mmCIF file of C-alpha atoms in Angstrom:
data_model
loop_
_atom_site.group_PDB
_atom_site.id
_atom_site.type_symbol
_atom_site.label_atom_id
_atom_site.label_comp_id
_atom_site.label_asym_id
_atom_site.label_seq_id
_atom_site.Cartn_x
_atom_site.Cartn_y
_atom_site.Cartn_z
ATOM 1 C CA MET N 1 -7.562 40.056 -20.097
ATOM 2 C CA ASP N 2 -7.156 37.176 -22.547
ATOM 3 C CA LEU N 3 -4.534 36.977 -25.289
ATOM 4 C CA GLN N 4 -6.874 38.049 -28.095
ATOM 5 C CA TYR N 5 -8.024 41.197 -26.308
ATOM 6 C CA GLY N 6 -4.459 42.102 -25.439
ATOM 7 C CA LEU N 7 -3.340 41.627 -29.042
ATOM 8 C CA GLU N 8 -6.220 43.765 -30.313
ATOM 9 C CA LEU N 9 -5.170 46.626 -28.057
ATOM 10 C CA VAL N 10 -1.512 46.233 -29.011
ATOM 11 C CA GLY N 11 -2.425 46.127 -32.707
ATOM 12 C CA THR N 12 -4.512 49.273 -32.334
ATOM 13 C CA PHE N 13 -1.646 50.981 -30.501
ATOM 14 C CA VAL N 14 1.001 50.174 -33.119
ATOM 15 C CA PHE N 15 -1.266 51.090 -36.031
ATOM 16 C CA ALA N 16 -1.950 54.453 -34.375
ATOM 17 C CA ILE N 17 1.810 55.035 -34.148
ATOM 18 C CA SER N 18 2.145 53.991 -37.779
ATOM 19 C CA GLY N 19 -0.511 56.474 -38.863
ATOM 20 C CA ALA N 20 0.896 59.329 -36.791
ATOM 21 C CA LEU N 21 4.446 58.751 -38.051
ATOM 22 C CA ALA N 22 3.210 58.703 -41.641
ATOM 23 C CA ILE N 23 2.587 62.458 -41.608
ATOM 24 C CA ARG N 24 5.460 63.511 -39.363
ATOM 25 C CA GLU N 25 7.447 64.942 -42.294
ATOM 26 C CA GLN N 26 4.447 66.903 -43.563
ATOM 27 C CA GLU N 27 4.410 69.376 -40.646
ATOM 28 C CA HIS N 28 0.924 68.501 -39.442
ATOM 29 C CA ASP N 29 -0.178 69.343 -35.910
ATOM 30 C CA MET N 30 -1.225 66.866 -33.240
ATOM 31 C CA PHE N 31 -4.826 66.865 -34.412
ATOM 32 C CA GLY N 32 -3.777 65.893 -37.939
ATOM 33 C CA ALA N 33 -1.519 63.149 -36.622
ATOM 34 C CA GLY N 34 -4.225 62.000 -34.237
ATOM 35 C CA PHE N 35 -6.816 61.818 -36.986
ATOM 36 C CA THR N 36 -4.488 59.880 -39.286
ATOM 37 C CA GLY N 37 -3.533 57.542 -36.444
ATOM 38 C CA PHE N 38 -7.202 57.018 -35.598
ATOM 39 C CA ILE N 39 -8.194 56.204 -39.187
ATOM 40 C CA THR N 40 -5.227 53.873 -39.615
ATOM 41 C CA ALA N 41 -6.037 52.009 -36.408
ATOM 42 C CA ILE N 42 -9.791 51.542 -36.879
ATOM 43 C CA GLY N 43 -10.278 51.707 -40.666
ATOM 44 C CA GLY N 44 -9.792 48.040 -41.511
ATOM 45 C CA GLY N 45 -11.666 46.681 -38.500
ATOM 46 C CA THR N 46 -14.560 49.060 -39.096
ATOM 47 C CA LEU N 47 -14.897 47.963 -42.724
ATOM 48 C CA ARG N 48 -14.756 44.315 -41.651
ATOM 49 C CA ASP N 49 -17.464 44.761 -39.037
ATOM 50 C CA ILE N 50 -19.739 46.637 -41.439
ATOM 51 C CA LEU N 51 -19.378 43.929 -44.088
ATOM 52 C CA LEU N 52 -20.053 41.228 -41.469
ATOM 53 C CA ASP N 53 -22.983 43.190 -39.986
ATOM 54 C CA SER N 54 -21.314 43.142 -36.570
ATOM 55 C CA TYR N 55 -22.470 45.952 -34.272
ATOM 56 C CA PRO N 56 -21.580 47.913 -32.269
ATOM 57 C CA LEU N 57 -18.263 48.549 -33.988
ATOM 58 C CA VAL N 58 -15.364 47.480 -31.789
ATOM 59 C CA TRP N 59 -14.069 50.958 -31.000
ATOM 60 C CA ILE N 60 -17.597 52.202 -30.244
ATOM 61 C CA GLY N 61 -18.381 49.294 -27.926
ATOM 62 C CA ASP N 62 -15.090 49.471 -25.987
ATOM 63 C CA VAL N 63 -13.507 52.821 -25.134
ATOM 64 C CA ASN N 64 -10.176 51.127 -24.356
ATOM 65 C CA PHE N 65 -9.473 51.090 -28.095
ATOM 66 C CA LEU N 66 -9.744 54.873 -28.206
ATOM 67 C CA TYR N 67 -7.317 55.061 -25.282
ATOM 68 C CA ALA N 68 -4.895 52.762 -27.126
ATOM 69 C CA ILE N 69 -5.046 55.085 -30.143
ATOM 70 C CA LEU N 70 -4.485 58.132 -27.945
ATOM 71 C CA VAL N 71 -1.457 56.554 -26.273
ATOM 72 C CA GLY N 72 -0.049 55.570 -29.677
ATOM 73 C CA VAL N 73 -0.392 59.089 -31.077
ATOM 74 C CA LEU N 74 1.100 60.617 -27.923
ATOM 75 C CA ALA N 75 4.025 58.188 -28.119
ATOM 76 C CA ALA N 76 4.694 59.236 -31.718
ATOM 77 C CA PHE N 77 4.652 62.909 -30.678
ATOM 78 C CA THR N 78 6.606 62.456 -27.455
ATOM 79 C CA PHE N 79 9.435 60.340 -28.863
ATOM 80 C CA PRO N 80 9.638 61.358 -32.550
ATOM 81 C CA LYS N 81 13.438 61.617 -32.647
ATOM 82 C CA PHE N 82 13.879 58.331 -30.834
ATOM 83 C CA LEU N 83 11.414 56.572 -33.145
ATOM 84 C CA SER N 84 13.022 58.137 -36.209
ATOM 85 C CA LYS N 85 16.425 56.793 -35.186
ATOM 86 C CA LEU N 86 15.113 53.256 -35.074
ATOM 87 C CA ARG N 87 15.846 51.583 -38.372
ATOM 88 C CA ARG N 88 12.728 51.143 -40.472
ATOM 89 C CA THR N 89 10.507 52.141 -37.564
ATOM 90 C CA PHE N 90 7.508 52.775 -39.778
ATOM 91 C CA PHE N 91 7.944 49.384 -41.432
ATOM 92 C CA LEU N 92 8.202 47.659 -38.047
ATOM 93 C CA PHE N 93 5.029 49.179 -36.600
ATOM 94 C CA ASP N 94 3.109 48.625 -39.814
ATOM 95 C CA THR N 95 4.186 44.977 -39.968
ATOM 96 C CA LEU N 96 3.193 44.343 -36.353
ATOM 97 C CA GLY N 97 -0.154 46.007 -36.959
ATOM 98 C CA ILE N 98 -1.094 44.009 -40.039
ATOM 99 C CA ALA N 99 0.018 40.751 -38.404
ATOM 100 C CA PHE N 100 -2.148 41.312 -35.318
ATOM 101 C CA PHE N 101 -5.202 42.478 -37.224
ATOM 102 C CA THR N 102 -5.096 39.737 -39.856
ATOM 103 C CA VAL N 103 -5.389 36.816 -37.460
ATOM 104 C CA LEU N 104 -7.809 38.618 -35.163
ATOM 105 C CA GLY N 105 -9.989 39.499 -38.144
ATOM 106 C CA VAL N 106 -10.023 35.880 -39.300
ATOM 107 C CA GLU N 107 -11.008 34.680 -35.856
ATOM 108 C CA LYS N 108 -13.782 37.221 -35.473
ATOM 109 C CA ALA N 109 -15.201 36.323 -38.878
ATOM 110 C CA LEU N 110 -15.166 32.621 -37.996
ATOM 111 C CA ASN N 111 -16.909 33.346 -34.706
ATOM 112 C CA LEU N 112 -19.648 35.122 -36.664
ATOM 113 C CA GLY N 113 -20.257 31.939 -38.653
ATOM 114 C CA VAL N 114 -18.853 32.792 -42.098
ATOM 115 C CA ARG N 115 -17.058 30.279 -44.303
ATOM 116 C CA PRO N 116 -13.260 29.960 -43.935
ATOM 117 C CA GLU N 117 -12.671 31.466 -47.392
ATOM 118 C CA ILE N 118 -14.600 34.598 -46.425
ATOM 119 C CA ALA N 119 -12.887 34.697 -43.033
ATOM 120 C CA ALA N 120 -9.482 34.828 -44.743
ATOM 121 C CA ILE N 121 -10.592 37.779 -46.882
ATOM 122 C CA MET N 122 -12.023 39.559 -43.847
ATOM 123 C CA GLY N 123 -8.739 39.062 -42.021
ATOM 124 C CA MET N 124 -6.867 40.637 -44.912
ATOM 125 C CA PHE N 125 -9.342 43.541 -45.056
ATOM 126 C CA SER N 126 -8.914 44.118 -41.325
ATOM 127 C CA ALA N 127 -5.172 44.435 -41.788
ATOM 128 C CA VAL N 128 -4.713 46.432 -44.970
ATOM 129 C CA MET N 129 -7.626 48.823 -45.375
ATOM 130 C CA GLY N 130 -6.563 51.127 -42.544
ATOM 131 C CA GLY N 131 -3.189 51.527 -44.252
ATOM 132 C CA VAL N 132 -4.831 52.115 -47.625
ATOM 133 C CA ILE N 133 -6.945 54.918 -46.136
ATOM 134 C CA ARG N 134 -3.848 56.331 -44.397
ATOM 135 C CA ASP N 135 -1.860 56.422 -47.628
ATOM 136 C CA THR N 136 -4.756 58.012 -49.485
ATOM 137 C CA LEU N 137 -5.075 60.756 -46.861
ATOM 138 C CA THR N 138 -1.333 61.475 -46.987
ATOM 139 C CA ASN N 139 -1.214 61.574 -50.815
ATOM 140 C CA GLU N 140 0.878 58.425 -51.054
ATOM 141 C CA LEU N 141 0.407 55.552 -53.459
ATOM 142 C CA PRO N 142 -1.488 53.017 -51.303
ATOM 143 C CA ILE N 143 0.918 50.345 -50.126
ATOM 144 C CA LEU N 144 -1.509 47.771 -51.479
ATOM 145 C CA PHE N 145 -0.483 48.795 -55.012
ATOM 146 C CA ARG N 146 3.268 48.912 -54.489
ATOM 147 C CA LYS N 147 5.689 46.166 -55.410
ATOM 148 C CA GLU N 148 6.377 45.002 -51.861
ATOM 149 C CA VAL N 149 4.645 41.970 -50.364
ATOM 150 C CA TYR N 150 1.840 43.311 -48.171
ATOM 151 C CA ALA N 151 -1.727 42.087 -48.607
ATOM 152 C CA SER N 152 -0.432 38.746 -49.881
ATOM 153 C CA ALA N 153 1.491 38.266 -46.614
ATOM 154 C CA CYS N 154 -1.744 38.875 -44.710
ATOM 155 C CA LEU N 155 -3.649 36.427 -46.874
ATOM 156 C CA ALA N 156 -0.934 33.796 -46.414
ATOM 157 C CA GLY N 157 -1.063 34.280 -42.638
ATOM 158 C CA ALA N 158 -4.851 34.035 -42.662
ATOM 159 C CA ILE N 159 -4.729 30.766 -44.591
ATOM 160 C CA PHE N 160 -2.048 29.453 -42.236
ATOM 161 C CA TYR N 161 -4.304 30.259 -39.283
ATOM 162 C CA LEU N 162 -7.206 28.381 -40.905
ATOM 163 C CA ILE N 163 -5.007 25.346 -41.568
ATOM 164 C CA LEU N 164 -3.796 25.194 -37.972
ATOM 165 C CA ASN N 165 -7.361 25.741 -36.778
ATOM 166 C CA SER N 166 -8.535 22.759 -38.834
ATOM 167 C CA PHE N 167 -5.944 20.631 -37.011
ATOM 168 C CA GLU N 168 -7.311 21.942 -33.701
ATOM 169 C CA VAL N 169 -4.073 23.624 -32.666
ATOM 170 C CA PRO N 170 -4.718 25.454 -29.357
ATOM 171 C CA ARG N 171 -6.114 28.906 -30.044
ATOM 172 C CA ASP N 172 -3.470 31.031 -28.341
ATOM 173 C CA ILE N 173 -0.639 29.065 -29.928
ATOM 174 C CA ASN N 174 -2.313 29.397 -33.330
ATOM 175 C CA LEU N 175 -2.615 33.167 -32.891
ATOM 176 C CA LEU N 176 1.064 33.584 -32.031
ATOM 177 C CA ILE N 177 2.328 31.268 -34.782
ATOM 178 C CA SER N 178 0.177 32.877 -37.480
ATOM 179 C CA ILE N 179 1.257 36.362 -36.415
ATOM 180 C CA ALA N 180 4.886 35.225 -36.591
ATOM 181 C CA VAL N 181 4.318 33.835 -40.111
ATOM 182 C CA ILE N 182 3.063 37.195 -41.405
ATOM 183 C CA ILE N 183 5.948 39.069 -39.784
ATOM 184 C CA ALA N 184 8.459 36.582 -41.209
ATOM 185 C CA ILE N 185 7.043 36.867 -44.738
ATOM 186 C CA ARG N 186 7.207 40.659 -44.601
ATOM 187 C CA MET N 187 10.737 40.713 -43.176
ATOM 188 C CA ILE N 188 12.107 38.181 -45.650
ATOM 189 C CA SER N 189 10.430 39.841 -48.638
ATOM 190 C CA MET N 190 11.903 43.233 -47.673
ATOM 191 C CA LYS N 191 15.384 41.876 -46.972
ATOM 192 C CA TYR N 192 15.610 40.069 -50.294
ATOM 193 C CA LYS N 193 13.446 42.573 -52.226
ATOM 194 C CA LEU N 194 10.915 39.924 -53.174
ATOM 195 C CA SER N 195 7.649 40.770 -54.910
ATOM 196 C CA LEU N 196 4.791 39.081 -56.705
ATOM 197 C CA PRO N 197 4.892 38.827 -60.527
ATOM 198 C CA ARG N 198 3.726 41.981 -62.288
ATOM 199 C CA LEU N 199 1.129 42.257 -65.036
ATOM 200 C CA ASP N 200 3.087 43.653 -67.986
#
């Protein structure tokens, strides 16, 4: 199992946890949590693949992604009190998920022959659209439209990946560095309450 495949499974796992935890306070049953976790985990990647005309969709072509979602949902149900005690657990899992999916989305788009500019957008779509669908399903204002740095962190990480790729930085090192950049941007922006300028 190479690094990319491992990261895709880990990203799917943490996004499934993120989706399941999102409805924990709304007294939904396991099916509701499972459905929300599933949509959160595969929503962005599915949209990316449809736009890029890449078939079969990842989760249809490889059942391991469904297993990763199942394990994530079960983890959220099995250890809810433990996860709730972790500070900003939801934020942590969401940040890990968007970081993984951004760089993997960029790489997949590049491998399909699209221009770097489009690849960056596809990476961002891969990361954020699952969360947008999750928030819509749970009657929350989509995180994309809130003040916090979210999609812009993904776009910055995607561009960083493309820059390192142009300098022929080894692939696995590029993946890890770009993921770290997205996580760092999110962490710093939350700690210091940073946000992009608003349109007033």
